[in-house]
Amino acid sequence: MKIHEYQGKEIFRRYGIPVPEGKVAQSAKEAHDVADTLSGKMVVKAQIHAGGRGKGTLKDAPTVHGVKLVDSADAAFAHAKALLGHALCTHQTGPEGQVVRRVLVEAATEIAKEYYVGMTLDREHSRVAFIASTEGGMEIEKVAAETPDKILRLGVDPAGGFTAFHGRKLAYGLGLAGDTAKQAAKIMASLYQVFVETDASLVEINPLVVTKKGDVIALDAKVNFDDNALFRHPELAALRDVDEEDPRERAAKDAELSYVALDGNIGCLVNGAGLAMSTMDIIKYVGGEPANFLDVGGGATADQVTTAFTIILKDPKVRAILVNIFGGIAKCDVVATGVVQAAKNVGLKVPLVVRLEGTNVELGKKILAESKLAITPASDMLDAANKAVAAAGGAK
Ligand code: GDP
Ligand code: MN
C-alpha cells in the first residue's frame, strides 16, 4: 500500500528523522493558513501517489508544476488554488494524470546538495538493503542505468540488525564528513527502524539534502507498506487513500479478489494464482493479449464471481472473456452459478468462453447450458485460449 508524502513525513517525524516544518491542506484557504504559521520562503507540493511531481505539470495548464517555491502566504494560496482539483501529469501517472486533492505547504530548505537514499527488501540475500547515491533528485533507475558506479548498496543482516558500522559506511560512502556525516548516519539508523517496525516494502528519500548550514533533512518521503502485514498495523492501514487507487483494483480488493489491470483485450477470470498465470501465458502463446490478471481465490463464492465479472466488464478494452476454473475447494457449480448470475445482472455483451474442470463439473456445465446464455464451452485450456482469441478478433 502506498501513502502520501505528508503521511510519510509524519512517520519520519515520529522516528526523529528531520523533515521541513509544514502541514497538509485540502483547500487554498487552508494552504494560506498553514503558510501564515511559517516564515521565509515556502514550498507548495501536490500530494498524489506518484513521483516526478517537481517536473510534472497540470494536464490543462502545462506551465503549472506540482512542486513550487513561493515567498508569501498569498502565493501559497494561489499555487494551491491552481493545483487543487486539477490532474497532475508526471512520468509515473500516465497521460490522464492524477487529480490533486491535497497539497503540502512547508518551509523551504536552502539546499547545498541533494542525495538519494532508499530501502527495499533484497530477496536474493534475504535482508533489508540500503541503496544510496550522491545523485539525488534524479530518478534512481536512470542513475542505475547510466552511472551504476554512483550507487552504493548495503544489506543489513537481520540477526545483527543495524549497527553504527552501517551508518558510517553509508554516510562516508556518500562523501559526507564531520557532523553532517553523524546526522546522516543517525537518519539511516532511524530509517532502518521505520522500515522494520512498519513492515514497509519500500522507504525512499529523494532527495535527502544537506543544507547550506550542513544539516541533513528529508525533503521527500515515499513509504510503501507490505499489504500482507497491514493487519498488524491498523493505524497504518487507516492511511489508505482510496481516491488514489485504480477503481477496478479497489473494487477487487474490497471483494478480496486479486486483480491487476493489463493492456490486452481478453478478460480472464480464473481460480488460483498459478492457474491465472498459466492462463495468461497460454493466451499469449496462441497470439492473444490478456486484459487482466484475476484470481477469484480457492474458495470463491457466487457473489465474488459476480463482482469479478463486473470488474472485468468495466474495462472498455475487453472483447472476450475467458473463464478458466479448476474446481477444487471452489466447486464448478458454484462458479457456474456466479457466472450466470453475473452475466444476467451486468448484461453480457462480449463473447464468453468457459473451461470448467474438477469438482461438480457436470453440474456446473448443466447450469451453464440451462442458462441459455451464449457461452462457448471449451474442452481444455488450449482450446479455451484459441476460442477466446478468435472471439476477440483473432491473433495479432
Ligand atoms: P518529486 O518530484 O515528486 O520527487 O518531488 P520532490 O519532493 O522530490 O521535489 C522535487 C524537487 O523540488 C526536489 O528534488 C528539489 O530539487 C525541489 N525542492 C523540493 N523542496 C524544496 C525546498 O524546500 N527548497 C528547494 N530549493 N527546492 C526544493
Ligand atoms: Mn522526490
CSV table of C-alpha atoms and ligand atoms in Angstrom, one decimal:
chain,number,residue,atom,x,y,z
A,1,MET,CA,0.0,0.0,0.0
A,2,LYS,CA,1.2,3.5,-0.9
A,3,ILE,CA,0.8,6.6,1.2
A,4,HIS,CA,1.2,10.3,0.6
A,5,GLU,CA,4.5,12.2,1.2
A,6,TYR,CA,2.9,14.2,4.1
A,7,GLN,CA,1.9,10.9,5.8
A,8,GLY,CA,5.4,9.5,5.2
A,9,LYS,CA,6.9,12.7,6.8
A,10,GLU,CA,4.6,12.3,9.8
A,11,ILE,CA,6.1,8.8,10.3
A,12,PHE,CA,9.6,10.2,9.8
A,13,ARG,CA,8.9,12.8,12.5
A,14,ARG,CA,7.9,10.2,15.0
A,15,TYR,CA,11.2,8.4,14.4
A,16,GLY,CA,13.2,11.6,14.8
A,17,ILE,CA,14.1,11.9,11.1
A,18,PRO,CA,14.3,15.7,10.3
A,19,VAL,CA,11.7,16.9,7.8
A,20,PRO,CA,10.8,20.5,7.0
A,21,GLU,CA,8.2,22.2,9.1
A,22,GLY,CA,4.8,22.2,7.4
A,23,LYS,CA,1.3,20.8,7.1
A,24,VAL,CA,-1.1,19.3,4.6
A,25,ALA,CA,-4.0,21.4,3.3
A,26,GLN,CA,-7.2,20.5,1.4
A,27,SER,CA,-8.2,23.9,0.2
A,28,ALA,CA,-6.4,27.1,-0.9
A,29,LYS,CA,-7.6,28.8,2.3
A,30,GLU,CA,-6.1,26.1,4.5
A,31,ALA,CA,-2.9,26.4,2.5
A,32,HIS,CA,-2.9,30.1,3.3
A,33,ASP,CA,-3.4,29.3,7.0
A,34,VAL,CA,-0.5,26.9,7.1
A,35,ALA,CA,1.7,29.4,5.2
A,36,ASP,CA,0.8,32.0,7.8
A,37,THR,CA,2.5,29.9,10.5
A,38,LEU,CA,5.7,29.6,8.5
A,39,SER,CA,8.3,32.3,7.9
A,40,GLY,CA,10.5,33.0,4.9
A,41,LYS,CA,10.3,31.1,1.6
A,42,MET,CA,7.9,28.1,1.4
A,43,VAL,CA,7.2,25.3,-0.9
A,44,VAL,CA,3.8,24.0,-2.1
A,45,LYS,CA,3.7,20.4,-3.1
A,46,ALA,CA,0.9,18.4,-4.8
A,47,GLN,CA,0.1,15.2,-2.9
A,48,ILE,CA,-0.5,12.3,-5.2
A,49,HIS,CA,0.6,8.7,-5.1
A,50,ALA,CA,3.2,9.3,-7.9
A,51,GLY,CA,6.7,10.6,-8.1
A,52,GLY,CA,8.1,13.2,-10.5
A,53,ARG,CA,5.8,15.9,-9.3
A,54,GLY,CA,8.6,18.6,-9.5
A,55,LYS,CA,9.0,18.1,-13.2
A,56,GLY,CA,5.3,17.2,-13.7
A,57,THR,CA,2.7,19.8,-14.8
A,58,LEU,CA,-1.0,20.1,-14.8
A,59,LYS,CA,-2.8,18.4,-17.7
A,60,ASP,CA,-4.8,21.5,-18.5
A,61,ALA,CA,-2.0,24.0,-17.6
A,62,PRO,CA,1.4,22.8,-18.8
A,63,THR,CA,3.2,25.7,-17.1
A,64,VAL,CA,2.0,24.8,-13.6
A,65,HIS,CA,4.3,22.4,-11.8
A,66,GLY,CA,3.5,20.0,-9.0
A,67,VAL,CA,6.1,21.5,-6.7
A,68,LYS,CA,6.7,25.2,-6.4
A,69,LEU,CA,8.8,27.6,-4.2
A,70,VAL,CA,6.8,30.6,-3.1
A,71,ASP,CA,7.6,33.6,-0.9
A,72,SER,CA,4.3,34.6,0.6
A,73,ALA,CA,1.1,33.1,2.0
A,74,ASP,CA,-0.8,34.7,-0.9
A,75,ALA,CA,1.5,33.0,-3.4
A,76,ALA,CA,1.0,29.7,-1.5
A,77,PHE,CA,-2.8,30.3,-1.7
A,78,ALA,CA,-2.5,31.0,-5.4
A,79,HIS,CA,-0.5,27.9,-6.2
A,80,ALA,CA,-2.7,25.6,-4.0
A,81,LYS,CA,-5.7,27.0,-5.9
A,82,ALA,CA,-4.1,26.3,-9.2
A,83,LEU,CA,-3.3,22.7,-8.2
A,84,LEU,CA,-6.3,21.5,-6.2
A,85,GLY,CA,-9.0,19.7,-8.2
A,86,HIS,CA,-6.8,19.5,-11.3
A,87,ALA,CA,-5.0,16.5,-12.8
A,88,LEU,CA,-1.2,16.5,-12.5
A,89,CYS,CA,0.7,14.5,-15.1
A,90,THR,CA,4.1,13.1,-14.3
A,91,HIS,CA,6.2,10.3,-15.9
A,92,GLN,CA,4.5,7.9,-13.3
A,93,THR,CA,0.9,8.9,-13.8
A,94,GLY,CA,0.3,8.3,-17.5
A,95,PRO,CA,-1.3,10.9,-19.8
A,96,GLU,CA,-4.6,11.2,-17.8
A,97,GLY,CA,-2.7,12.4,-14.7
A,98,GLN,CA,-3.9,12.2,-11.2
A,99,VAL,CA,-6.3,14.7,-9.5
A,100,VAL,CA,-4.6,16.7,-6.7
A,101,ARG,CA,-6.8,16.7,-3.6
A,102,ARG,CA,-4.3,17.8,-1.1
A,103,VAL,CA,-1.2,20.0,-1.0
A,104,LEU,CA,1.7,20.0,1.5
A,105,VAL,CA,2.8,23.5,2.5
A,106,GLU,CA,6.2,23.6,4.2
A,107,ALA,CA,9.1,25.8,5.0
A,108,ALA,CA,11.6,25.9,2.1
A,109,THR,CA,15.0,24.5,2.6
A,110,GLU,CA,18.3,26.0,1.4
A,111,ILE,CA,19.8,23.1,-0.5
A,112,ALA,CA,23.6,22.7,-0.7
A,113,LYS,CA,23.4,19.2,-2.2
A,114,GLU,CA,20.8,16.5,-2.9
A,115,TYR,CA,21.3,12.8,-2.2
A,116,TYR,CA,19.2,9.6,-2.7
A,117,VAL,CA,18.5,7.0,0.0
A,118,GLY,CA,16.2,4.1,-0.5
A,119,MET,CA,15.5,0.8,1.3
A,120,THR,CA,13.9,-2.3,-0.1
A,121,LEU,CA,13.9,-6.0,0.6
A,122,ASP,CA,16.7,-7.8,-1.1
A,123,ARG,CA,15.0,-11.1,-1.6
A,124,GLU,CA,18.1,-12.8,-3.1
A,125,HIS,CA,20.1,-12.2,0.1
A,126,SER,CA,17.1,-12.2,2.4
A,127,ARG,CA,17.9,-8.9,4.0
A,128,VAL,CA,16.8,-5.3,4.1
A,129,ALA,CA,19.1,-3.4,1.7
A,130,PHE,CA,20.0,0.3,1.6
A,131,ILE,CA,20.6,2.0,-1.8
A,132,ALA,CA,22.3,5.3,-1.6
A,133,SER,CA,23.6,7.8,-4.2
A,134,THR,CA,25.1,11.2,-4.5
A,135,GLU,CA,22.9,11.8,-7.5
A,136,GLY,CA,19.8,12.9,-5.5
A,137,GLY,CA,16.7,14.5,-7.1
A,138,MET,CA,17.2,12.2,-10.2
A,139,GLU,CA,15.3,9.0,-10.9
A,140,ILE,CA,17.3,6.3,-9.3
A,141,GLU,CA,16.5,3.9,-12.2
A,142,LYS,CA,18.2,6.4,-14.6
A,143,VAL,CA,21.3,6.7,-12.3
A,144,ALA,CA,21.5,2.9,-12.1
A,145,ALA,CA,21.3,2.5,-15.9
A,146,GLU,CA,23.7,5.3,-16.8
A,147,THR,CA,26.2,5.6,-13.9
A,148,PRO,CA,25.9,2.4,-11.9
A,149,ASP,CA,29.2,3.2,-10.1
A,150,LYS,CA,27.4,6.1,-8.3
A,151,ILE,CA,25.1,3.7,-6.5
A,152,LEU,CA,26.0,2.3,-3.1
A,153,ARG,CA,24.3,-0.9,-1.9
A,154,LEU,CA,24.4,-2.2,1.7
A,155,GLY,CA,22.5,-5.1,3.1
A,156,VAL,CA,21.8,-5.4,6.8
A,157,ASP,CA,21.9,-8.8,8.4
A,158,PRO,CA,18.6,-9.3,10.2
A,159,ALA,CA,20.2,-11.2,13.0
A,160,GLY,CA,22.7,-8.4,13.8
A,161,GLY,CA,20.4,-5.5,12.9
A,162,PHE,CA,21.6,-2.0,12.0
A,163,THR,CA,24.8,-1.1,13.7
A,164,ALA,CA,27.0,2.1,13.9
A,165,PHE,CA,29.1,0.5,11.2
A,166,HIS,CA,26.2,0.6,8.7
A,167,GLY,CA,25.6,4.2,9.4
A,168,ARG,CA,29.2,5.2,8.9
A,169,LYS,CA,29.6,3.1,5.8
A,170,LEU,CA,26.6,4.9,4.2
A,171,ALA,CA,27.4,8.4,5.3
A,172,TYR,CA,31.1,8.2,4.3
A,173,GLY,CA,30.1,6.3,1.1
A,174,LEU,CA,28.1,9.4,0.2
A,175,GLY,CA,31.2,11.5,0.8
A,176,LEU,CA,29.9,13.2,3.9
A,177,ALA,CA,32.2,14.2,6.8
A,178,GLY,CA,32.1,15.6,10.3
A,179,ASP,CA,28.8,16.5,12.0
A,180,THR,CA,26.9,16.2,8.7
A,181,ALA,CA,28.1,12.5,8.4
A,182,LYS,CA,26.9,11.9,12.0
A,183,GLN,CA,23.5,13.3,11.3
A,184,ALA,CA,23.2,11.2,8.1
A,185,ALA,CA,24.2,8.1,10.0
A,186,LYS,CA,21.6,8.7,12.6
A,187,ILE,CA,19.0,9.2,9.9
A,188,MET,CA,20.0,5.8,8.3
A,189,ALA,CA,19.5,4.1,11.7
A,190,SER,CA,16.1,5.6,12.1
A,191,LEU,CA,15.1,4.7,8.6
A,192,TYR,CA,16.0,1.1,9.3
A,193,GLN,CA,13.8,1.2,12.3
A,194,VAL,CA,10.9,2.7,10.3
A,195,PHE,CA,11.3,0.0,7.6
A,196,VAL,CA,11.3,-2.9,10.1
A,197,GLU,CA,8.7,-1.6,12.5
A,198,THR,CA,6.1,-0.6,9.9
A,199,ASP,CA,6.6,-3.7,7.8
A,200,ALA,CA,7.5,-1.4,4.9
A,201,SER,CA,8.2,-2.8,1.4
A,202,LEU,CA,9.9,0.5,0.3
A,203,VAL,CA,11.2,3.6,2.0
A,204,GLU,CA,12.7,6.2,-0.2
A,205,ILE,CA,14.0,9.8,0.4
A,206,ASN,CA,14.7,11.5,-2.9
A,207,PRO,CA,16.2,14.0,-2.2
A,208,LEU,CA,17.8,13.7,1.2
A,209,VAL,CA,19.5,17.1,1.4
A,210,VAL,CA,22.5,18.7,3.1
A,211,THR,CA,21.5,22.3,3.8
A,212,LYS,CA,23.8,25.3,3.4
A,213,LYS,CA,24.3,25.1,7.2
A,214,GLY,CA,25.5,21.5,6.9
A,215,ASP,CA,22.3,19.9,8.4
A,216,VAL,CA,20.7,16.8,6.9
A,217,ILE,CA,17.0,16.8,6.2
A,218,ALA,CA,14.5,14.6,4.3
A,219,LEU,CA,12.8,16.8,1.6
A,220,ASP,CA,10.7,14.0,0.1
A,221,ALA,CA,9.2,10.8,1.6
A,222,LYS,CA,8.0,7.7,-0.1
A,223,VAL,CA,6.8,4.8,2.1
A,224,ASN,CA,5.0,1.7,0.8
A,225,PHE,CA,3.8,-1.0,3.2
A,226,ASP,CA,3.6,-4.7,2.7
A,227,ASP,CA,-0.2,-5.4,2.3
A,228,ASN,CA,0.1,-8.8,3.9
A,229,ALA,CA,1.4,-7.2,7.2
A,230,LEU,CA,-1.2,-4.4,7.3
A,231,PHE,CA,-3.4,-6.3,9.7
A,232,ARG,CA,-0.7,-5.8,12.3
A,233,HIS,CA,-0.9,-2.0,11.9
A,234,PRO,CA,-4.4,-0.7,11.9
A,235,GLU,CA,-3.1,2.9,12.3
A,236,LEU,CA,-1.1,2.5,9.1
A,237,ALA,CA,-3.9,0.8,7.2
A,238,ALA,CA,-6.1,3.8,8.1
A,239,LEU,CA,-3.7,6.0,6.0
A,240,ARG,CA,-5.1,4.3,2.8
A,241,ASP,CA,-6.4,6.9,0.3
A,242,VAL,CA,-8.8,5.1,-2.0
A,243,ASP,CA,-9.0,8.2,-4.3
A,244,GLU,CA,-5.5,7.3,-5.5
A,245,GLU,CA,-6.3,3.7,-6.4
A,246,ASP,CA,-7.4,2.3,-9.7
A,247,PRO,CA,-11.2,2.0,-9.1
A,248,ARG,CA,-11.2,-1.6,-10.6
A,249,GLU,CA,-8.3,-2.7,-8.4
A,250,ARG,CA,-10.1,-1.0,-5.4
A,251,ALA,CA,-13.4,-2.9,-6.0
A,252,ALA,CA,-11.4,-6.1,-6.4
A,253,LYS,CA,-9.5,-5.5,-3.1
A,254,ASP,CA,-12.8,-4.9,-1.3
A,255,ALA,CA,-14.2,-8.2,-2.6
A,256,GLU,CA,-10.9,-10.0,-1.6
A,257,LEU,CA,-10.0,-10.7,-5.2
A,258,SER,CA,-6.6,-10.3,-6.7
A,259,TYR,CA,-6.9,-8.2,-9.8
A,260,VAL,CA,-4.3,-6.5,-11.9
A,261,ALA,CA,-5.3,-4.5,-14.9
A,262,LEU,CA,-3.2,-5.2,-18.1
A,263,ASP,CA,-3.2,-3.8,-21.7
A,264,GLY,CA,-4.8,-6.6,-23.7
A,265,ASN,CA,-8.4,-7.4,-24.7
A,266,ILE,CA,-9.2,-10.8,-23.2
A,267,GLY,CA,-10.7,-10.6,-19.8
A,268,CYS,CA,-9.6,-13.5,-17.6
A,269,LEU,CA,-11.5,-15.0,-14.6
A,270,VAL,CA,-9.5,-17.8,-13.0
A,271,ASN,CA,-9.3,-19.5,-9.6
A,272,GLY,CA,-5.8,-19.8,-8.2
A,273,ALA,CA,-2.8,-17.6,-8.9
A,274,GLY,CA,-0.8,-20.3,-10.7
A,275,LEU,CA,-3.7,-21.2,-13.0
A,276,ALA,CA,-4.3,-17.5,-13.6
A,277,MET,CA,-0.6,-17.1,-14.6
A,278,SER,CA,-0.7,-20.1,-16.9
A,279,THR,CA,-4.0,-18.8,-18.5
A,280,MET,CA,-2.3,-15.5,-19.4
A,281,ASP,CA,0.7,-17.5,-20.7
A,282,ILE,CA,-1.4,-19.7,-23.0
A,283,ILE,CA,-3.4,-16.7,-24.3
A,284,LYS,CA,-0.1,-15.1,-25.3
A,285,TYR,CA,1.1,-18.4,-26.7
A,286,VAL,CA,-1.8,-18.5,-29.1
A,287,GLY,CA,-1.3,-14.9,-30.1
A,288,GLY,CA,-3.7,-13.0,-27.8
A,289,GLU,CA,-3.2,-10.4,-25.0
A,290,PRO,CA,-4.8,-10.7,-21.6
A,291,ALA,CA,-6.7,-7.7,-20.3
A,292,ASN,CA,-6.1,-8.6,-16.7
A,293,PHE,CA,-4.9,-11.0,-14.1
A,294,LEU,CA,-7.8,-12.1,-11.9
A,295,ASP,CA,-7.6,-14.7,-9.3
A,296,VAL,CA,-11.0,-15.3,-7.5
A,297,GLY,CA,-9.3,-17.5,-5.0
A,298,GLY,CA,-9.7,-21.1,-3.9
A,299,GLY,CA,-13.0,-20.7,-2.1
A,300,ALA,CA,-14.8,-18.3,-4.4
A,301,THR,CA,-18.5,-17.6,-3.7
A,302,ALA,CA,-21.1,-16.9,-6.4
A,303,ASP,CA,-21.1,-13.2,-5.2
A,304,GLN,CA,-17.3,-12.9,-5.6
A,305,VAL,CA,-17.6,-14.3,-9.1
A,306,THR,CA,-20.3,-11.8,-9.9
A,307,THR,CA,-18.1,-8.9,-8.6
A,308,ALA,CA,-15.2,-10.3,-10.6
A,309,PHE,CA,-17.3,-10.3,-13.8
A,310,THR,CA,-18.5,-6.8,-13.1
A,311,ILE,CA,-14.9,-5.6,-12.7
A,312,ILE,CA,-13.7,-7.2,-15.9
A,313,LEU,CA,-16.6,-5.7,-17.9
A,314,LYS,CA,-15.8,-2.2,-16.6
A,315,ASP,CA,-12.7,-2.4,-18.8
A,316,PRO,CA,-13.8,-1.0,-22.2
A,317,LYS,CA,-10.9,-2.8,-23.9
A,318,VAL,CA,-12.3,-6.3,-23.2
A,319,ARG,CA,-13.6,-8.0,-26.3
A,320,ALA,CA,-14.0,-11.5,-24.9
A,321,ILE,CA,-13.9,-13.2,-21.5
A,322,LEU,CA,-12.2,-16.5,-20.7
A,323,VAL,CA,-13.3,-18.2,-17.6
A,324,ASN,CA,-10.9,-20.9,-16.6
A,325,ILE,CA,-11.8,-22.8,-13.4
A,326,PHE,CA,-10.3,-25.9,-11.9
A,327,GLY,CA,-12.9,-26.9,-9.3
A,328,GLY,CA,-11.2,-28.0,-6.1
A,329,ILE,CA,-12.3,-26.2,-3.0
A,330,ALA,CA,-14.3,-23.8,-5.3
A,331,LYS,CA,-16.9,-26.1,-6.9
A,332,CYS,CA,-17.7,-25.8,-10.5
A,333,ASP,CA,-21.4,-25.5,-9.8
A,334,VAL,CA,-20.8,-22.5,-7.5
A,335,VAL,CA,-18.7,-20.8,-10.1
A,336,ALA,CA,-21.2,-21.5,-12.9
A,337,THR,CA,-24.0,-20.1,-10.7
A,338,GLY,CA,-21.9,-16.9,-10.2
A,339,VAL,CA,-21.1,-16.7,-14.0
A,340,VAL,CA,-24.8,-17.0,-14.9
A,341,GLN,CA,-25.9,-14.5,-12.2
A,342,ALA,CA,-23.2,-12.0,-13.2
A,343,ALA,CA,-23.9,-12.4,-17.0
A,344,LYS,CA,-27.6,-11.7,-16.3
A,345,ASN,CA,-27.0,-8.8,-13.9
A,346,VAL,CA,-24.4,-6.9,-15.9
A,347,GLY,CA,-25.8,-7.7,-19.4
A,348,LEU,CA,-23.0,-9.6,-21.0
A,349,LYS,CA,-22.2,-8.0,-24.4
A,350,VAL,CA,-19.0,-9.8,-25.2
A,351,PRO,CA,-18.3,-13.5,-26.1
A,352,LEU,CA,-17.8,-15.7,-23.1
A,353,VAL,CA,-15.6,-18.9,-23.3
A,354,VAL,CA,-15.7,-21.2,-20.3
A,355,ARG,CA,-13.5,-24.1,-19.4
A,356,LEU,CA,-14.6,-26.0,-16.3
A,357,GLU,CA,-12.9,-29.0,-14.8
A,358,GLY,CA,-12.9,-30.7,-11.4
A,359,THR,CA,-15.3,-31.0,-8.5
A,360,ASN,CA,-19.0,-30.9,-9.7
A,361,VAL,CA,-18.0,-30.2,-13.3
A,362,GLU,CA,-21.1,-32.0,-14.7
A,363,LEU,CA,-23.4,-30.0,-12.5
A,364,GLY,CA,-21.6,-26.8,-13.5
A,365,LYS,CA,-21.9,-27.5,-17.2
A,366,LYS,CA,-25.6,-28.2,-16.8
A,367,ILE,CA,-26.1,-24.9,-15.1
A,368,LEU,CA,-24.3,-23.1,-17.9
A,369,ALA,CA,-26.3,-25.0,-20.6
A,370,GLU,CA,-29.6,-24.4,-18.9
A,371,SER,CA,-28.9,-20.6,-18.6
A,372,LYS,CA,-29.5,-20.1,-22.3
A,373,LEU,CA,-26.6,-17.6,-22.3
A,374,ALA,CA,-24.4,-17.6,-25.4
A,375,ILE,CA,-21.5,-19.4,-23.7
A,376,THR,CA,-18.8,-21.2,-25.8
A,377,PRO,CA,-17.7,-24.2,-23.8
A,378,ALA,CA,-14.1,-25.3,-24.1
A,379,SER,CA,-12.6,-28.8,-23.6
A,380,ASP,CA,-9.2,-27.8,-22.2
A,381,MET,CA,-7.0,-24.7,-21.7
A,382,LEU,CA,-5.5,-24.6,-25.2
A,383,ASP,CA,-9.0,-25.0,-26.7
A,384,ALA,CA,-10.3,-22.2,-24.4
A,385,ALA,CA,-7.4,-19.9,-25.3
A,386,ASN,CA,-7.9,-20.4,-29.0
A,387,LYS,CA,-11.6,-19.8,-28.8
A,388,ALA,CA,-11.2,-16.7,-26.7
A,389,VAL,CA,-8.6,-15.2,-29.0
A,390,ALA,CA,-10.8,-15.9,-32.1
A,391,ALA,CA,-13.8,-14.4,-30.3
A,392,ALA,CA,-11.7,-11.3,-29.5
A,393,GLY,CA,-10.9,-10.7,-33.2
A,394,GLY,CA,-8.1,-13.2,-33.8
A,395,ALA,CA,-4.4,-13.5,-33.1
A,396,LYS,CA,-2.2,-10.5,-33.7
B,1,GDP,P1,9.1,14.6,-6.7
B,1,GDP,O1,9.5,15.4,-8.0
B,1,GDP,O2,7.7,14.1,-6.8
B,1,GDP,O3,10.0,13.6,-6.4
B,1,GDP,O4,9.0,15.7,-5.6
B,1,GDP,P2,10.2,16.2,-4.5
B,1,GDP,O5,9.6,16.3,-3.2
B,1,GDP,O6,11.4,15.3,-4.6
B,1,GDP,O7,10.5,17.6,-5.1
B,1,GDP,C1,11.1,17.8,-6.4
B,1,GDP,C2,12.3,18.8,-6.3
B,1,GDP,O8,11.9,20.0,-5.8
B,1,GDP,C3,13.4,18.3,-5.4
B,1,GDP,O9,14.3,17.4,-6.0
B,1,GDP,C4,14.1,19.7,-5.1
B,1,GDP,O10,15.1,20.0,-6.0
B,1,GDP,C5,12.9,20.7,-5.2
B,1,GDP,N1,12.5,21.1,-3.8
B,1,GDP,C6,11.6,20.5,-3.0
B,1,GDP,N2,11.5,21.1,-1.9
B,1,GDP,C7,12.4,22.1,-1.9
B,1,GDP,C8,12.8,23.2,-1.0
B,1,GDP,O11,12.4,23.3,0.1
B,1,GDP,N3,13.8,24.1,-1.4
B,1,GDP,C9,14.3,24.0,-2.7
B,1,GDP,N4,15.2,24.9,-3.0
B,1,GDP,N5,14.0,23.0,-3.6
B,1,GDP,C10,13.0,22.1,-3.2
B,2,MN,MN,11.3,13.2,-4.9
